[in-house]
Amino acid sequence: MSDETGREWWRSATIYQVYPRSFADSTGNGTGDLPGITNHLTDLHDLGIDAIWLSPFQTSPQKDAGYDVSNYCDVDPLFGTMHDFEVLLNRAHELGIRVLVDLVPNHSSDAHPLFQAALASTPGSPERAMYMFREGTGEHGELPPNNWESVFGGPAWTRVTNPDGTLGQWYLHLFDSSQPDFDWTNPRVHDFFLDVLRFWLDKGVDGFRVDVAHGLTKEADLPDFRRDAEYWTTPAELRPPCPFFGHPGVHPIYREWRALIDSYPGDRILCAEAFVEPLTKMAEWVRPDEMHQAFNFPFLVTRWEGEKVRGVINASLDAFGAVGAPSTWVLSNHDQIRHATRLAIDPRSYTGDRITGIGPKTEPKPDPVEGLRRARAASAMMLALPGCAYIYNGEELGLPEAMDIPDEFRQDPTFARTNGKAYGRDGCRVPIPWAADAPAFGFNDSGKTWLPQPAEYRDFARDAQTGVSGSTLELYKRALRIRREFRLGLGHLSWIEGMGENVLAFANGDVSVVANYSDKPVALPAGEIILDTTANGEPDASQGTLAPSTTVWMRRS
Ligand code: NOJ
């Protein structure tokens, strides 16, 4: 969807995240691939999305599911070939679907030739200067250069062994030890990534989702810093500045990229994965000469509480509006507990830390029925908001988190780096079900899957929901159709007061939305209901009452 002139589609689009390894597997080897995605593009077209974002499919040892890239300009054989990518891109464009690719500029894989060259050379060499190598502290350099911790657990530094077998310098990795951080103070790193951007722009991609867009530059002297429990419980605006995330040195980089992307024809975009708070700070990433969008994580992490949701919506519209950017809205992705589970989690069993995850020992267990009700209601609320909405593959089926993955199958590096204390993110990455009665629920023909699928995924299969009134899939299709028809993405929100405690209501153009976050039914005003998330078989909102944990859209007369 674009504005009246057909420009700036990204201000109001619905963008669908495809997680390639879990979307559809055309070879039967258990991992999804690019031809699998191409085969299902018509399903995405039918769903009514405007664009897809592909999580990494570039060459990688897959230590962090592709976020450890060893060749930025090629396709990992696990996912197919460059020809397969070109076929996918052409087919998507034929269907009017734009394609964003993931760009991982904070770190490469340790298998990247640049890092291998750095290891093979000496301290102070131009090769080492591409990454963050430092001498250790302590009498013999046996201690890391500072106390930073990896996001995945354990120290953020690893010591290298020199070619002659002696112990050498340390290198920084804010994530896994297989993901060394680039040194963005080095102009050669800039040039390297400008070439990577050009490569994909020349191929015809419509933009990039930029990984760890808050981390590329660090405070110069790398001061000690630990984000302890107190840090996280301090309000975002009062937290001490973090020397490795949210550093202002990133902005000139995005201005450089924006100038490049604007020199290409078409309306191509940059979307920041910038985990910075508060929203007013995140908005700095989307100033007019920087990126186009940033994922709205404060919205994603907001619990099932109407007033909190209202607060974050207001703060988002204010913060992004102040810099002329659209707000984005997102409820699930490949790093977060799926919202059909997360929204029913008892705060006692989950700290809110995305990396911690949930698993077999989590108690109390979230109620799956209530989780799905809330997810449908939250999604309907989200899809009526002005701005750009992101959908994560499988959420349109109402998929819950796979909680019972046996330890031996877990692949998220977090699980190993914390000795199993944190379950990590595998539960939201399980291959998605297409057909209830097929091997691997239609993910492939062989029945093999890189992570085991829970038996209950059968009930969520796409073919079991297609054409079934009241199914989550049909709900999404209807919501996206109305969203487009009523141009909700381009609209303006005004709150409607007085609907009751913990009930949110707003008008957006010709549609009004009522979402019941309370545990009591609420009376609805008279009017034509055009979307209702009430579960099948329950009295729906046409009776004049909105059940708890449901949302309706009504036509405004
Ligand atoms: C954010 C990505 O979404 C996540 O999956 C990855 O592990 C980290 N960045 C590191 O690249």
Coordinates of C-alpha atoms and ligand atoms in Angstrom, one line a residue:
M1 CA 0.0 0.0 0.0
S2 CA 1.4 3.4 -0.8
D3 CA 0.3 7.0 -0.5
E4 CA -1.9 8.7 -3.1
T5 CA 1.1 9.3 -5.4
G6 CA 2.2 5.6 -5.1
R7 CA 5.4 6.7 -3.3
E8 CA 6.7 5.7 0.1
W9 CA 4.9 2.4 0.2
W10 CA 6.8 1.6 3.4
R11 CA 4.9 4.1 5.5
S12 CA 1.8 1.9 5.5
A13 CA 2.9 -1.5 4.3
T14 CA 2.4 -4.9 5.8
I15 CA 5.8 -6.7 5.7
Y16 CA 6.0 -10.4 6.2
Q17 CA 9.1 -11.9 7.8
V18 CA 10.2 -15.2 6.2
Y19 CA 12.5 -17.2 8.3
P20 CA 14.0 -19.2 5.4
R21 CA 15.1 -22.3 7.3
S22 CA 11.6 -22.8 8.7
F23 CA 9.3 -21.7 5.9
A24 CA 9.2 -24.4 3.3
D25 CA 11.8 -27.1 2.4
S26 CA 11.8 -28.1 -1.3
T27 CA 14.6 -30.7 -1.0
G28 CA 13.5 -32.7 1.9
N29 CA 16.7 -32.2 3.8
G30 CA 14.9 -30.8 6.8
T31 CA 15.8 -27.1 6.3
G32 CA 13.7 -24.6 4.4
D33 CA 15.2 -23.0 1.3
L34 CA 14.7 -20.4 -1.3
P35 CA 12.8 -22.5 -3.9
G36 CA 10.5 -23.5 -1.0
I37 CA 9.7 -19.8 -0.5
T38 CA 9.2 -19.2 -4.2
N39 CA 6.7 -22.1 -4.3
H40 CA 4.6 -20.4 -1.7
L41 CA 4.7 -16.8 -2.8
T42 CA 1.2 -17.0 -4.1
D43 CA 0.0 -18.0 -0.6
L44 CA 1.6 -14.8 0.7
H45 CA 0.1 -12.8 -2.1
D46 CA -3.3 -14.3 -1.2
L47 CA -2.7 -13.3 2.4
G48 CA -2.4 -9.7 1.3
I49 CA 1.0 -8.6 2.3
D50 CA 3.1 -5.9 0.5
A51 CA 6.6 -7.1 1.0
I52 CA 8.7 -9.9 2.5
W53 CA 11.8 -9.6 4.6
L54 CA 14.1 -12.6 4.3
S55 CA 16.2 -13.5 7.4
P56 CA 19.8 -14.4 6.3
F57 CA 20.3 -16.9 3.5
Q58 CA 23.9 -15.8 2.7
T59 CA 26.8 -18.1 3.1
S60 CA 27.3 -19.0 6.7
P61 CA 28.5 -21.7 9.0
Q62 CA 25.1 -21.4 10.7
K63 CA 26.4 -21.0 14.2
D64 CA 23.7 -18.4 14.8
A65 CA 21.2 -19.5 12.2
G66 CA 22.8 -17.4 9.5
Y67 CA 23.5 -14.2 11.5
D68 CA 27.2 -15.3 11.2
V69 CA 27.9 -14.5 7.6
S70 CA 31.1 -15.8 5.9
N71 CA 30.2 -14.4 2.4
Y72 CA 27.9 -11.4 2.2
C73 CA 27.4 -11.7 -1.5
D74 CA 26.5 -15.3 -2.1
V75 CA 23.8 -17.8 -1.1
D76 CA 24.5 -20.6 1.4
P77 CA 24.1 -23.9 -0.4
L78 CA 21.8 -24.9 2.5
F79 CA 19.2 -22.5 1.0
G80 CA 20.0 -22.9 -2.7
T81 CA 21.9 -20.9 -5.3
M82 CA 22.1 -17.3 -6.4
H83 CA 19.9 -18.3 -9.4
D84 CA 17.3 -19.5 -6.9
F85 CA 17.4 -16.1 -5.3
E86 CA 17.0 -14.3 -8.6
V87 CA 14.0 -16.5 -9.4
L88 CA 12.5 -15.7 -6.0
L89 CA 13.0 -12.0 -6.5
N90 CA 11.5 -12.0 -10.0
R91 CA 8.5 -14.0 -9.0
A92 CA 7.9 -11.8 -6.0
H93 CA 8.1 -8.7 -8.1
E94 CA 5.7 -10.2 -10.7
L95 CA 3.2 -10.7 -7.8
G96 CA 3.8 -7.1 -6.6
I97 CA 5.6 -8.2 -3.5
R98 CA 8.7 -6.3 -2.6
V99 CA 11.8 -8.1 -1.1
L100 CA 14.0 -6.9 1.8
V101 CA 17.1 -8.8 2.7
D102 CA 18.9 -9.0 6.0
L103 CA 22.2 -7.2 6.4
V104 CA 24.5 -8.2 9.3
P105 CA 27.1 -5.4 9.6
N106 CA 28.0 -5.5 13.3
H107 CA 29.9 -8.8 13.0
S108 CA 30.8 -11.4 10.5
S109 CA 31.4 -15.1 11.0
D110 CA 34.8 -16.1 12.3
A111 CA 35.0 -18.2 9.1
H112 CA 34.9 -15.0 7.0
P113 CA 38.1 -14.6 5.0
L114 CA 38.6 -11.1 6.5
F115 CA 38.6 -12.6 10.0
Q116 CA 40.7 -15.5 8.9
A117 CA 43.2 -13.0 7.5
A118 CA 43.2 -11.1 10.7
L119 CA 43.9 -14.2 12.7
A120 CA 46.8 -15.1 10.4
S121 CA 48.4 -11.7 10.8
T122 CA 50.0 -9.7 13.6
P123 CA 48.8 -7.2 16.1
G124 CA 48.6 -3.7 14.6
S125 CA 48.3 -5.1 11.0
P126 CA 45.7 -3.7 8.6
E127 CA 44.0 -7.1 8.7
R128 CA 43.5 -7.0 12.4
A129 CA 42.2 -3.4 12.1
M130 CA 39.0 -4.7 10.4
Y131 CA 37.9 -6.2 13.7
M132 CA 38.1 -5.2 17.4
F133 CA 41.4 -6.8 18.6
R134 CA 42.9 -5.6 21.9
E135 CA 45.6 -6.7 24.2
G136 CA 44.5 -8.5 27.4
T137 CA 44.8 -7.1 30.9
G138 CA 46.4 -8.7 33.9
E139 CA 50.1 -9.4 34.2
H140 CA 50.4 -11.5 31.1
G141 CA 47.3 -10.4 29.2
E142 CA 45.5 -13.3 30.5
L143 CA 42.4 -11.3 31.4
P144 CA 39.9 -9.8 28.8
P145 CA 40.3 -6.1 27.9
N146 CA 37.1 -5.2 29.8
N147 CA 34.2 -6.8 31.6
W148 CA 31.6 -6.7 28.7
E149 CA 29.4 -9.7 28.5
S150 CA 28.0 -11.4 25.3
V151 CA 24.3 -11.0 24.7
F152 CA 24.2 -14.8 24.5
G153 CA 25.9 -15.2 27.9
G154 CA 29.6 -15.5 29.0
P155 CA 32.4 -13.0 28.2
A156 CA 32.3 -10.8 25.1
W157 CA 36.0 -11.4 24.4
T158 CA 37.9 -14.4 23.2
R159 CA 41.6 -14.8 23.2
V160 CA 43.3 -16.0 20.0
T161 CA 46.2 -18.4 19.6
N162 CA 49.0 -17.0 17.4
P163 CA 50.2 -18.9 14.4
D164 CA 53.2 -20.0 16.5
G165 CA 51.0 -21.5 19.2
T166 CA 51.5 -18.7 21.8
L167 CA 48.5 -16.9 23.3
G168 CA 47.8 -13.6 21.7
Q169 CA 45.3 -10.7 21.6
W170 CA 41.6 -10.8 22.4
Y171 CA 38.8 -10.0 20.0
L172 CA 35.4 -8.6 20.8
H173 CA 32.1 -10.4 20.0
L174 CA 29.0 -8.9 21.4
F175 CA 27.2 -12.1 20.4
D176 CA 28.7 -15.6 20.0
S177 CA 32.5 -16.1 19.9
S178 CA 32.0 -17.2 16.3
Q179 CA 30.7 -13.6 15.5
P180 CA 33.6 -11.2 15.8
D181 CA 32.6 -7.5 15.8
F182 CA 33.9 -5.3 13.0
D183 CA 35.7 -2.1 13.8
W184 CA 33.5 0.6 12.3
T185 CA 36.1 3.3 13.0
N186 CA 38.0 1.8 10.1
P187 CA 37.1 3.4 6.7
R188 CA 37.8 0.1 5.0
V189 CA 34.9 -1.5 6.9
H190 CA 32.7 1.3 5.5
D191 CA 33.9 0.6 2.0
F192 CA 33.4 -3.1 2.4
F193 CA 29.7 -2.7 3.4
L194 CA 29.0 -0.1 0.8
D195 CA 30.0 -2.7 -1.8
V196 CA 27.8 -5.3 -0.1
L197 CA 24.8 -2.9 -0.3
R198 CA 25.6 -2.1 -3.9
F199 CA 25.7 -5.8 -4.7
W200 CA 22.2 -6.5 -3.5
L201 CA 20.8 -3.2 -4.8
D202 CA 22.1 -4.1 -8.2
K203 CA 20.4 -7.4 -7.9
G204 CA 17.1 -5.5 -7.5
V205 CA 16.3 -5.9 -3.8
D206 CA 13.9 -3.3 -2.3
G207 CA 15.9 -2.7 0.9
F208 CA 17.5 -4.1 4.0
R209 CA 16.7 -5.0 7.5
V210 CA 19.8 -4.0 9.4
D211 CA 20.9 -6.4 12.2
V212 CA 22.1 -4.9 15.5
A213 CA 21.8 -1.4 14.0
H214 CA 22.4 0.0 17.5
G215 CA 25.8 -1.7 18.0
L216 CA 28.2 -0.9 15.1
T217 CA 30.2 1.7 16.9
K218 CA 31.4 1.6 20.5
E219 CA 32.7 4.2 23.0
A220 CA 36.3 4.9 22.1
D221 CA 38.1 3.6 25.2
L222 CA 35.8 0.6 25.7
P223 CA 35.0 1.3 29.4
D224 CA 33.8 -1.4 31.7
F225 CA 30.1 -1.8 31.8
R226 CA 27.7 -4.4 33.0
R227 CA 24.0 -4.5 32.4
D228 CA 22.9 -6.0 35.7
A229 CA 19.4 -6.4 37.1
E230 CA 19.3 -2.8 38.4
Y231 CA 20.1 -1.5 34.9
W232 CA 17.1 -3.3 33.5
T233 CA 14.7 -2.1 36.2
T234 CA 15.8 1.5 35.9
P235 CA 13.5 3.5 33.6
A236 CA 15.1 3.7 30.1
E237 CA 15.6 7.5 30.2
L238 CA 17.5 7.3 33.5
R239 CA 19.9 4.4 32.6
P240 CA 23.6 5.2 32.2
P241 CA 24.6 5.3 28.5
C242 CA 25.8 1.9 27.3
P243 CA 29.2 2.0 25.7
F244 CA 28.4 -0.7 23.1
F245 CA 24.7 -0.2 22.3
G246 CA 23.1 3.0 21.2
H247 CA 26.3 4.9 20.6
P248 CA 25.8 8.0 18.5
G249 CA 28.7 7.1 16.1
V250 CA 26.3 4.8 14.2
H251 CA 24.4 7.8 12.6
P252 CA 27.0 8.9 10.1
I253 CA 27.0 5.3 8.8
Y254 CA 23.3 5.3 8.1
R255 CA 23.5 8.7 6.4
E256 CA 26.1 7.2 4.1
W257 CA 23.9 4.3 3.4
R258 CA 20.8 6.4 2.9
A259 CA 22.6 8.5 0.3
L260 CA 23.6 5.3 -1.5
I261 CA 20.1 3.8 -1.4
D262 CA 18.5 7.1 -2.6
S263 CA 20.8 7.1 -5.6
Y264 CA 19.1 3.9 -6.8
P265 CA 15.7 4.0 -8.6
G266 CA 12.6 2.8 -6.8
D267 CA 11.5 3.3 -3.3
R268 CA 14.0 1.2 -1.4
I269 CA 14.3 1.2 2.3
L270 CA 16.4 0.5 5.4
C271 CA 14.8 -0.9 8.5
A272 CA 16.8 -0.8 11.8
E273 CA 16.9 -3.5 14.3
A274 CA 17.8 -1.0 17.0
F275 CA 17.2 -2.2 20.5
V276 CA 17.4 1.2 22.1
E277 CA 15.1 2.8 24.6
P278 CA 13.3 5.1 25.1
L279 CA 11.4 5.5 21.8
T280 CA 12.6 9.1 21.5
K281 CA 16.1 7.7 21.2
M282 CA 15.1 5.0 18.7
A283 CA 13.6 7.8 16.6
E284 CA 17.1 9.1 16.0
W285 CA 17.6 6.1 13.8
V286 CA 14.8 7.2 11.5
R287 CA 15.5 10.9 11.1
P288 CA 14.9 12.0 7.5
D289 CA 18.4 11.3 6.2
E290 CA 18.9 8.0 8.1
M291 CA 16.8 4.8 8.0
H292 CA 13.2 4.7 6.9
Q293 CA 11.9 2.5 9.7
A294 CA 12.9 0.9 13.0
F295 CA 11.3 -2.1 14.7
N296 CA 9.1 -1.0 17.5
F297 CA 10.3 -3.3 20.2
P298 CA 8.7 -1.4 23.1
F299 CA 5.4 -2.2 21.5
L300 CA 6.3 -5.9 21.1
V301 CA 7.4 -6.4 24.7
T302 CA 4.3 -4.6 26.2
R303 CA 2.3 -7.0 28.3
W304 CA -1.4 -7.7 28.0
E305 CA -2.5 -4.5 29.8
G306 CA -4.7 -2.0 27.9
E307 CA -3.3 1.1 29.5
K308 CA 0.3 0.0 28.9
V309 CA -0.5 -0.7 25.3
R310 CA -2.2 2.7 24.9
G311 CA 0.8 4.4 26.5
V312 CA 3.3 2.7 24.1
I313 CA 1.1 3.5 21.0
N314 CA 1.0 7.2 22.0
A315 CA 4.7 7.3 22.7
S316 CA 5.5 5.6 19.4
L317 CA 3.3 7.9 17.3
D318 CA 4.8 10.9 19.1
A319 CA 8.4 9.9 18.9
F320 CA 8.4 8.7 15.3
G321 CA 6.0 11.4 14.2
A322 CA 8.4 14.1 15.6
V323 CA 11.0 13.0 13.0
G324 CA 8.5 12.5 10.2
A325 CA 8.9 8.7 10.2
P326 CA 6.1 6.1 10.3
S327 CA 5.7 4.0 13.4
T328 CA 6.2 0.3 12.8
W329 CA 4.3 -2.3 14.8
V330 CA 5.4 -5.9 15.5
L331 CA 4.3 -8.6 17.8
S332 CA 6.5 -11.6 16.9
N333 CA 9.8 -12.4 15.2
H334 CA 12.5 -15.1 15.2
D335 CA 14.1 -13.8 18.5
Q336 CA 10.9 -13.6 20.6
I337 CA 8.5 -16.0 22.2
R338 CA 5.6 -16.2 19.7
H339 CA 2.9 -13.8 20.9
A340 CA 0.2 -16.5 20.9
T341 CA 2.1 -17.9 23.9
R342 CA 3.9 -14.8 25.2
L343 CA 0.8 -12.8 25.9
A344 CA -0.5 -15.4 28.3
I345 CA 2.7 -15.9 30.2
D346 CA 2.6 -15.4 33.9
P347 CA 5.1 -12.7 34.6
R348 CA 6.5 -14.9 37.4
S349 CA 7.7 -17.5 35.0
Y350 CA 9.3 -15.2 32.5
T351 CA 11.6 -12.2 33.1
G352 CA 10.8 -10.6 29.8
D353 CA 14.3 -11.3 28.6
R354 CA 13.9 -12.5 25.0
I355 CA 17.1 -14.6 25.2
T356 CA 15.9 -16.5 28.3
G357 CA 13.0 -18.2 26.4
I358 CA 10.6 -20.7 27.8
G359 CA 10.7 -24.5 27.8
P360 CA 9.6 -27.7 29.4
K361 CA 10.4 -26.6 33.0
T362 CA 8.7 -23.2 32.8
E363 CA 6.1 -22.9 35.5
P364 CA 3.3 -21.9 35.5
K365 CA 2.6 -22.8 31.9
P366 CA 0.8 -20.3 29.8
D367 CA -2.7 -21.2 28.9
P368 CA -2.7 -21.9 25.1
V369 CA -6.4 -21.1 24.6
E370 CA -6.2 -17.7 26.3
G371 CA -2.9 -17.1 24.5
L372 CA -4.5 -17.5 21.1
R373 CA -7.5 -15.3 22.0
R374 CA -5.1 -12.5 23.1
A375 CA -2.9 -13.0 20.1
R376 CA -5.8 -12.7 17.7
A377 CA -7.1 -9.6 19.6
A378 CA -3.6 -8.0 19.7
S379 CA -3.0 -8.7 16.0
A380 CA -6.3 -7.2 15.0
M381 CA -5.5 -4.1 17.2
M382 CA -2.1 -3.9 15.6
L383 CA -3.3 -4.2 12.0
A384 CA -5.7 -1.3 12.5
L385 CA -2.9 1.1 13.6
P386 CA -1.5 3.8 11.2
G387 CA 2.0 2.9 10.1
C388 CA 3.8 -0.2 8.9
A389 CA 3.0 -3.6 10.4
Y390 CA 5.4 -6.6 10.5
I391 CA 4.1 -10.1 10.6
Y392 CA 6.3 -13.1 11.4
N393 CA 5.8 -16.3 9.4
G394 CA 3.4 -18.6 11.2
E395 CA 1.7 -15.9 13.3
E396 CA -1.1 -15.7 10.7
L397 CA -1.8 -19.3 11.7
G398 CA -1.9 -18.5 15.4
L399 CA 1.1 -20.7 16.0
P400 CA 2.1 -21.0 19.7
E401 CA 5.7 -21.3 20.8
A402 CA 7.1 -24.8 20.7
M403 CA 7.9 -25.2 24.4
D404 CA 8.8 -28.9 24.6
I405 CA 11.9 -29.1 22.4
P406 CA 14.2 -31.7 23.9
D407 CA 17.5 -30.3 25.0
E408 CA 19.5 -32.3 22.5
F409 CA 17.8 -30.6 19.6
R410 CA 18.3 -27.0 20.8
Q411 CA 20.5 -25.0 18.5
D412 CA 20.4 -21.4 19.7
P413 CA 23.9 -20.6 20.9
T414 CA 22.4 -19.2 24.0
F415 CA 21.5 -22.6 25.3
A416 CA 25.1 -23.8 25.2
R417 CA 26.6 -20.6 26.3
T418 CA 24.5 -20.5 29.5
N419 CA 24.9 -24.3 30.1
G420 CA 21.2 -24.7 29.5
K421 CA 20.1 -22.1 31.9
A422 CA 18.4 -20.1 29.2
Y423 CA 16.3 -22.0 26.7
G424 CA 16.9 -19.5 23.9
R425 CA 14.9 -18.8 20.8
D426 CA 14.4 -22.2 19.1
G427 CA 10.8 -22.4 20.2
C428 CA 9.7 -19.6 17.8
R429 CA 11.8 -21.0 14.9
V430 CA 10.2 -24.4 14.4
P431 CA 9.2 -25.3 10.8
I432 CA 5.7 -24.1 10.1
P433 CA 2.8 -26.4 9.2
W434 CA 1.2 -26.1 5.7
A435 CA -0.8 -29.4 5.5
A436 CA -2.4 -31.2 8.4
D437 CA -2.0 -34.7 7.0
A438 CA 1.3 -34.5 5.2
P439 CA 4.9 -35.4 6.4
A440 CA 6.3 -32.6 8.5
F441 CA 2.8 -31.0 8.2
G442 CA 3.6 -30.1 4.6
F443 CA 6.9 -28.3 5.3
N444 CA 8.6 -30.9 3.0
D445 CA 7.9 -34.4 1.6
S446 CA 10.4 -36.3 3.7
G447 CA 9.2 -35.5 7.2
K448 CA 12.6 -34.4 8.3
T449 CA 12.8 -31.1 10.2
W450 CA 15.8 -29.2 11.6
L451 CA 13.8 -28.7 14.9
P452 CA 11.1 -31.1 15.9
Q453 CA 7.5 -29.9 15.3
P454 CA 5.0 -30.2 18.2
A455 CA 2.1 -32.6 17.4
E456 CA -0.4 -29.7 18.1
Y457 CA 1.0 -27.9 15.0
R458 CA -1.3 -30.2 13.0
D459 CA -4.3 -28.2 14.2
F460 CA -2.7 -25.0 13.0
A461 CA -1.9 -26.2 9.5
R462 CA -2.6 -23.7 6.7
D463 CA -4.8 -26.1 4.8
A464 CA -6.9 -26.8 7.9
Q465 CA -7.6 -23.0 8.1
T466 CA -8.0 -22.0 4.5
G467 CA -11.6 -21.1 3.8
V468 CA -12.6 -21.8 7.4
S469 CA -14.6 -18.9 8.7
G470 CA -13.2 -17.8 12.1
S471 CA -9.8 -19.4 11.6
T472 CA -6.8 -17.2 12.4
L473 CA -5.6 -17.4 8.8
E474 CA -9.0 -16.0 7.5
L475 CA -8.9 -13.4 10.2
Y476 CA -5.6 -12.1 9.0
K477 CA -6.6 -12.2 5.4
R478 CA -9.8 -10.2 6.2
A479 CA -7.9 -7.7 8.4
L480 CA -5.3 -7.1 5.7
R481 CA -8.0 -6.7 3.0
I482 CA -9.9 -4.1 5.1
R483 CA -6.7 -2.4 6.2
R484 CA -5.8 -1.9 2.5
E485 CA -9.4 -0.9 1.4
F486 CA -9.8 1.6 4.2
R487 CA -6.1 2.8 4.0
L488 CA -5.6 2.3 7.7
G489 CA -1.9 2.3 7.4
L490 CA -2.0 5.9 6.2
G491 CA -4.7 7.0 8.7
H492 CA -4.6 8.9 12.0
L493 CA -5.5 7.5 15.4
S494 CA -7.9 9.2 17.8
W495 CA -8.8 7.6 21.0
I496 CA -12.4 7.0 22.0
E497 CA -12.9 7.3 25.7
G498 CA -15.3 5.8 28.1
M499 CA -15.6 2.2 26.9
G500 CA -14.6 0.8 30.3
E501 CA -11.6 -0.1 32.4
N502 CA -8.8 -1.8 30.4
V503 CA -10.7 -1.4 27.2
L504 CA -9.0 0.4 24.3
A505 CA -11.0 2.1 21.6
F506 CA -9.9 4.3 18.8
A507 CA -11.0 5.7 15.4
N508 CA -8.8 5.5 12.3
G509 CA -10.6 7.0 9.3
D510 CA -13.8 5.2 8.7
V511 CA -13.1 2.4 11.1
S512 CA -13.4 2.2 14.8
V513 CA -11.6 -0.4 16.8
V514 CA -12.5 -1.7 20.3
A515 CA -10.1 -4.1 22.1
N516 CA -11.1 -5.7 25.4
Y517 CA -8.0 -6.2 27.5
S518 CA -10.1 -6.8 30.6
D519 CA -11.6 -10.1 31.9
K520 CA -15.2 -8.9 31.7
P521 CA -17.5 -8.5 28.7
V522 CA -18.1 -4.9 27.6
A523 CA -21.1 -3.4 25.9
L524 CA -20.5 -2.3 22.3
P525 CA -22.0 0.8 20.6
A526 CA -24.4 0.0 17.8
G527 CA -22.8 -0.3 14.4
E528 CA -21.7 -2.6 11.6
I529 CA -19.0 -5.0 12.7
I530 CA -16.5 -5.6 9.9
L531 CA -14.0 -7.7 11.8
D532 CA -14.4 -9.8 15.0
T533 CA -11.7 -11.9 16.7
T534 CA -14.1 -13.9 18.8
A535 CA -13.3 -17.6 18.6
N536 CA -15.5 -19.9 16.5
G537 CA -18.5 -21.2 18.4
E538 CA -18.7 -18.4 21.0
P539 CA -21.3 -15.7 20.9
D540 CA -19.8 -13.1 18.7
A541 CA -19.8 -9.3 19.0
S542 CA -22.9 -9.0 16.8
Q543 CA -24.9 -9.6 20.0
G544 CA -23.7 -6.2 21.2
T545 CA -21.2 -7.5 23.7
L546 CA -17.4 -7.8 23.3
A547 CA -16.0 -10.8 25.2
P548 CA -12.8 -10.6 27.2
S549 CA -9.6 -10.8 25.1
T550 CA -11.3 -9.9 21.8
T551 CA -11.2 -7.1 19.3
V552 CA -13.7 -5.8 16.8
W553 CA -13.5 -3.3 14.0
M554 CA -16.7 -1.4 13.2
R555 CA -17.5 0.8 10.3
R556 CA -18.0 4.4 11.4
S557 CA -21.2 5.9 10.2
Ligands
NOJ1 C1 19.6 -10.0 16.0 C2 19.0 -11.1 15.2 O1 17.7 -10.9 15.0 C3 19.4 -12.3 16.1 O2 18.7 -13.5 15.6 C4 20.9 -12.5 16.1 O3 21.2 -13.6 16.9 C5 21.6 -11.3 16.6 N1 21.0 -10.1 16.1 C6 23.0 -11.3 16.3 O4 23.2 -11.2 14.9

